[in-house]
XYZ file of C-alpha atoms in Angstrom:
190
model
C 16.436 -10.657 -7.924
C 13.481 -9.764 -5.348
C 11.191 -7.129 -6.299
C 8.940 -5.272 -4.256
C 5.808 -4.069 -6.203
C 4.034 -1.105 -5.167
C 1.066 -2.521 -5.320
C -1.235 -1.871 -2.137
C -0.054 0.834 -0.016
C -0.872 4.533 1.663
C 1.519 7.076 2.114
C 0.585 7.031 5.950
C 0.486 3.517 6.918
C 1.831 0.999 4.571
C -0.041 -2.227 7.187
C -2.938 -3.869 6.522
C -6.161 -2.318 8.611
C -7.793 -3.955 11.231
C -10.918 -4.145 9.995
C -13.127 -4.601 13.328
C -16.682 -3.672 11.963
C -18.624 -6.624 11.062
C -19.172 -6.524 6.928
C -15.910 -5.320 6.299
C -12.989 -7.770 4.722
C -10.266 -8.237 7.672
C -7.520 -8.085 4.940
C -7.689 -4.040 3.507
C -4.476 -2.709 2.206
C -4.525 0.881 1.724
C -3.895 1.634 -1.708
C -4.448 5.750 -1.284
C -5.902 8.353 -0.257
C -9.300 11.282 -1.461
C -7.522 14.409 -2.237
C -10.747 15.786 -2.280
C -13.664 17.183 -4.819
C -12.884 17.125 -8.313
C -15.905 19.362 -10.698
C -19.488 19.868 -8.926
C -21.156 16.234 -9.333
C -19.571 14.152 -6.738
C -16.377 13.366 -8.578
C -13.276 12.866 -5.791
C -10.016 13.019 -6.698
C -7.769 10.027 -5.479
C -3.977 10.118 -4.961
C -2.965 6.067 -5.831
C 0.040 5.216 -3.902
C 0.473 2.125 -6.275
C 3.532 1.576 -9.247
C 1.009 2.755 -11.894
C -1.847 5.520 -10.655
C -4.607 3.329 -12.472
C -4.120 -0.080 -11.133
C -6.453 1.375 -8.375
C -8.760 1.136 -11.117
C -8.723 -2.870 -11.314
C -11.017 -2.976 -8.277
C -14.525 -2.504 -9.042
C -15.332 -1.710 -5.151
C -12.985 0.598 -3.120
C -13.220 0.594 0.902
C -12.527 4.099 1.996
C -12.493 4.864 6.214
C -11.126 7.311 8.177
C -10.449 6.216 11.980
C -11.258 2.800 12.029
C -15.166 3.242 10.047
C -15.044 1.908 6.795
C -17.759 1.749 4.256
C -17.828 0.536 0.226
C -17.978 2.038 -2.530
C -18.512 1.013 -6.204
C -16.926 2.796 -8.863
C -18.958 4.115 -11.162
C -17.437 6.254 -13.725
C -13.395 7.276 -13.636
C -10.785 9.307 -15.001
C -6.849 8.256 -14.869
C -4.317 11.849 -14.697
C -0.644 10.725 -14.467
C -0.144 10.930 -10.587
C -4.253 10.751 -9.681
C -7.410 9.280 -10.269
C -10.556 11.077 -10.325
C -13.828 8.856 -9.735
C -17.612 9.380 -9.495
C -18.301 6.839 -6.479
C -22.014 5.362 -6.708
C -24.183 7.559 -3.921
C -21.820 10.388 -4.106
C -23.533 12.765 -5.575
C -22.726 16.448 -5.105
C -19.358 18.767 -4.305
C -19.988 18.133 -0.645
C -20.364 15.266 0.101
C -17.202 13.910 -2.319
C -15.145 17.628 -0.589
C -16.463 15.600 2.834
C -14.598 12.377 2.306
C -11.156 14.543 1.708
C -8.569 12.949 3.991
C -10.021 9.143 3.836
C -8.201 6.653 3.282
C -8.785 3.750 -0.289
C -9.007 0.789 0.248
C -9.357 -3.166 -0.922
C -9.199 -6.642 0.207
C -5.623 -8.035 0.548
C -7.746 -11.429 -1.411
C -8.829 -9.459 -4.170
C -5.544 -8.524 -5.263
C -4.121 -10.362 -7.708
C -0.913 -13.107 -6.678
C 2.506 -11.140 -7.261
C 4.631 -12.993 -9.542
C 7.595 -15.590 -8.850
C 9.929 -13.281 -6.701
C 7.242 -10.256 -6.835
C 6.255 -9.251 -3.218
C 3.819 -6.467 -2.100
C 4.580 -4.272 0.000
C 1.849 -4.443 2.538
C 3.221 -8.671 2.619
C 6.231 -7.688 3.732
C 5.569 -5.276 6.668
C 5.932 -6.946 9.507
C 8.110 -9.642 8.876
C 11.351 -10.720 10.154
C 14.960 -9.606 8.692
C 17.658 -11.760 9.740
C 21.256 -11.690 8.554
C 23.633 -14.367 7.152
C 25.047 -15.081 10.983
C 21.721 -15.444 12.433
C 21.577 -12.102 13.898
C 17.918 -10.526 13.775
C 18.358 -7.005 12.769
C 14.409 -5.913 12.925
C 11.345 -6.201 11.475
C 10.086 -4.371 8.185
C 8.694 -1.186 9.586
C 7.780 0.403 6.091
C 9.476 0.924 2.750
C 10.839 3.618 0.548
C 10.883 3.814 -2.737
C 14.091 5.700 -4.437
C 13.689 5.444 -7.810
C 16.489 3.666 -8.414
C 15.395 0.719 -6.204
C 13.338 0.095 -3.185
C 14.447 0.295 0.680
C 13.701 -1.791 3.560
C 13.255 0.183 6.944
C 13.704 -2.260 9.298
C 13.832 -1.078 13.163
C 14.680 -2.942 16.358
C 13.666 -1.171 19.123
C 15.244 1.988 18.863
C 17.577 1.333 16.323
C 16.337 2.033 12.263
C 18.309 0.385 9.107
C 17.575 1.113 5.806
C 18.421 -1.393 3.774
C 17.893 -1.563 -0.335
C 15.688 -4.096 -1.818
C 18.029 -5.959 -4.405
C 19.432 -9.010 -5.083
C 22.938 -8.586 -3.271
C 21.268 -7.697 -0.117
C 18.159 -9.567 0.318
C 18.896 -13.429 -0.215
C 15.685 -15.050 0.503
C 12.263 -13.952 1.197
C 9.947 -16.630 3.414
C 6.383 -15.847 3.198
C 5.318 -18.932 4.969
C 7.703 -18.325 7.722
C 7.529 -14.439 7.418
C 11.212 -13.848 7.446
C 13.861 -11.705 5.125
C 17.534 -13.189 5.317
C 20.155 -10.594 4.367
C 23.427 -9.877 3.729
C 23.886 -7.260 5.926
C 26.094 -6.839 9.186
C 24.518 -5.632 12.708
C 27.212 -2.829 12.633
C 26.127 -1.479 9.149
């Protein structure tokens, strides 16, 4: 059975960034977002939009941008709450400055993730690609996906039309990475 791990991706935009500034990796996956100041010595808190809130906390160096500027940060110190993380970032040092990066986006290199396991896939691999049913007949691409607790859920749009389609076995036969392609069983009239 295929399973999509929410691994590497922002509430707002579950894509990769285009990374244009020279220095920074061309493969970020947003992995959150700075809810803002936590306490009075530059402590931020961070919403993780990954399965477990402090797998955010395997990366030693988080990216965090807001309209297209990006700039690293190493952790230096860090708290794990159930839903959030709250962090004391190396150069942030007072309530201001951490209150001042409320908004930006978390970030880290696609590479530095670890490989998902056999029939794991991350989310951020598998916006984008194609999802074609059992008669040929290309639905969409992967627009973004929803997690429902009970599984996840493919939204896969073709121009102006939007499927949803769940992420389990009896639905999604084969994922191709290489070829970046989802074949379903699912009809065009669903």
């Amino acid at each position: 059975m295929p399973k999509a791990a929410n691994a590497g991706n922002a509430p707002a935009n579950r894509q990769p960034i285009a990374a244009p500034e020279a220095g920074v990796p061309a493969d970020l996956v947003p992995m959150g977002f700075v809810a803002g100041a936590f306490g009075i010595r530059g402590w931020v808190k961070v919403v993780a939009d990954t399965q477990f809130a402090d797998s955010l906390l395997d990366y030693d160096t988080w990216w965090l941008g807001r309209n297209g500027g990006w700039r690293a940060y190493r952790v230096e110190d860090s708290q794990a709450q159930p839903k959030a993380l709250n962090a004391k970032l190396v150069g942030v040092d007072d309530r201001d400055l951490a209150f001042s990066m409320k908004g930006m986006t978390v970030a880290v290199p696609r590479s530095a993730m670890p490989a998902p396991e056999e029939g794991e896939y991350y989310w951020a691999d598998l916006i984008g690609m194609a999802v074609v049913n059992l008669q040929g007949e290309a639905l969409g691409e992967v627009a973004n996906l929803l997690s429902t607790g009970a599984n996840d859920v493919l939204v896969v749009k073709d121009g102006q039309t939007e499927r949803l389609l769940p992420f389990v076995g009896a639905v999604v036969i084969e994922v191709d990475a290489a070829a970046r392609s989802i074949k379903v069983d699912w009809g065009l009239d669903y």
